[in-house]
Coordinates of C-alpha atoms in Angstrom, one line a residue:
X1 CA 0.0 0.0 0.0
X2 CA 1.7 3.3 -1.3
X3 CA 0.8 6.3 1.7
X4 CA 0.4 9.3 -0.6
X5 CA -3.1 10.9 -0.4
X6 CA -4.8 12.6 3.0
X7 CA -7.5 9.8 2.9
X8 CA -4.6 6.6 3.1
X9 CA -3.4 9.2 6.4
X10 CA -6.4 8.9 7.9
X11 CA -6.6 4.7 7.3
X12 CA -3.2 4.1 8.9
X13 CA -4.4 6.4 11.8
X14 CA -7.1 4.4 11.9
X15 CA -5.5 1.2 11.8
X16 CA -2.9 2.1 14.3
X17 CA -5.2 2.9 16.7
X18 CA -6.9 -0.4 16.7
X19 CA -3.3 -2.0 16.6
X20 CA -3.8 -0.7 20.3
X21 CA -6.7 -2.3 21.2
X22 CA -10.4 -3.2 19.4
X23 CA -12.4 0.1 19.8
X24 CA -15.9 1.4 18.8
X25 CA -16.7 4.3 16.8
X26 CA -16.8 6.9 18.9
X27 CA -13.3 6.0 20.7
X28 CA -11.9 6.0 17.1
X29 CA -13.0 9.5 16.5
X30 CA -12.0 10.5 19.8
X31 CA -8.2 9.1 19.4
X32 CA -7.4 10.9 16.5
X33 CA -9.8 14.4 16.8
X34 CA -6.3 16.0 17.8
X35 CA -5.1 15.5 14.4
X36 CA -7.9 14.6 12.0
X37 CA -11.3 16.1 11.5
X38 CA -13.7 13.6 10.3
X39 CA -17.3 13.1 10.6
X40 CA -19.1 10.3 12.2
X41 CA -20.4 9.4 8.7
X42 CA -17.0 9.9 6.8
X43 CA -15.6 7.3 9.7
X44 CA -18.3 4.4 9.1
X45 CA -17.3 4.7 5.2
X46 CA -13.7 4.3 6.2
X47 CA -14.6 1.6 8.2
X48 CA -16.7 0.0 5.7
X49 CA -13.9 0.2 3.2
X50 CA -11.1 -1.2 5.8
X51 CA -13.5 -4.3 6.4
X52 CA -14.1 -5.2 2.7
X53 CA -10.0 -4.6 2.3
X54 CA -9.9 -7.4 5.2
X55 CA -7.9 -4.6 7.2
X56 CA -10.0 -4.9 10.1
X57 CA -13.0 -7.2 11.2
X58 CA -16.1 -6.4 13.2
X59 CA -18.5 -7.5 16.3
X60 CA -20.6 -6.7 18.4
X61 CA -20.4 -6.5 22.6
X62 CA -23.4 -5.5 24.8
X63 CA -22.6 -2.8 26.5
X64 CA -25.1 -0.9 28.9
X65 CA -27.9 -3.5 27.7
X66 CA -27.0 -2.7 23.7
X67 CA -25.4 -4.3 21.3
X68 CA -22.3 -1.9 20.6
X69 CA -19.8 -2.8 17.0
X70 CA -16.3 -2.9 17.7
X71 CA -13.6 -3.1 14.8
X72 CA -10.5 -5.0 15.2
X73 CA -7.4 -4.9 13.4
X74 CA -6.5 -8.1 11.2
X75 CA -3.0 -9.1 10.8
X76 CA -3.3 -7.5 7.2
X77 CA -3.9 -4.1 9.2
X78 CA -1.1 -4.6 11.1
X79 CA 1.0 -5.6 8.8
X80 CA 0.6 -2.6 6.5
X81 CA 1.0 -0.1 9.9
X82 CA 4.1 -2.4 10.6
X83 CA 5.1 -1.1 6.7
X84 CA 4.0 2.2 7.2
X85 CA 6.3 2.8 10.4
X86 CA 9.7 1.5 8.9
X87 CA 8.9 3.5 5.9
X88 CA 8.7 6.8 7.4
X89 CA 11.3 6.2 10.4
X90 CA 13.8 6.9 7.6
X91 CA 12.0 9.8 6.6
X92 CA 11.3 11.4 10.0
X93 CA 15.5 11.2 10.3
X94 CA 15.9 13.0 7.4
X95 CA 13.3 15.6 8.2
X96 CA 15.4 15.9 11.7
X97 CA 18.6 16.5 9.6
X98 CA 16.8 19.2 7.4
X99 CA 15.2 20.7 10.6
X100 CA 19.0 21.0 12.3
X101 CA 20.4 22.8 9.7
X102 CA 18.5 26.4 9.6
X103 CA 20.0 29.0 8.4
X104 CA 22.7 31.3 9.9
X105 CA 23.3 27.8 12.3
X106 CA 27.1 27.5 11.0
X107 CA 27.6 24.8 14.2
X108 CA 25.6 22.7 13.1
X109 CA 27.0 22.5 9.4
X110 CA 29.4 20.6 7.6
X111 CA 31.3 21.2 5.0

């Protein structure tokens, strides 16, 4: 899975928050508000769409007398968070290297 659009952002978010632990809708939304806005209706597509992938499986858990859906990362899902990490470690180093180096920060710099 190649990461390069807002919408694949917001599936590994997703993911990696179930890689945590199973969660309902609601927790989802609430895990990732900081950084992502998304609707309550945007998220059940997403979640849709990650089940029919076979990123992610559902059921349901009575909770407070009703039946509440809870998503679950398959090892598919994990897998491609797994991916997703290594990838960008490299990158976050590199962003750290171009970060260092601002300008008129002649310590910093080699020649």
């Amino acid at each position: 899975m190649q990461i390069e659009t807002k919408q694949e952002m917001i599936d590994i978010c997703i993911l990696a928050h179930l890689k945590r632990n199973d969660s309902y809708s609601y927790d989802i939304l609430s895990s990732i508000a900081s950084i992502i806005t998304l609707s309550e209706i945007n998220l059940y597509a997403i979640l849709r769409r990650l089940e029919a992938k076979k990123l992610l499986t559902v059921y349901s858990q009575e909770y407070n007398k009703r039946l509440r859906r809870y998503y679950k990362i398959t090892s598919e899902g994990s897998e491609i968070v797994d991916t997703f990490n290594n990838k960008w470690r490299g990158i976050a180093t590199i962003c750290n290297f171009i970060n260092m180096e601002k300008p008129g920060n002649d310590k910093k710099r080699r020649r």
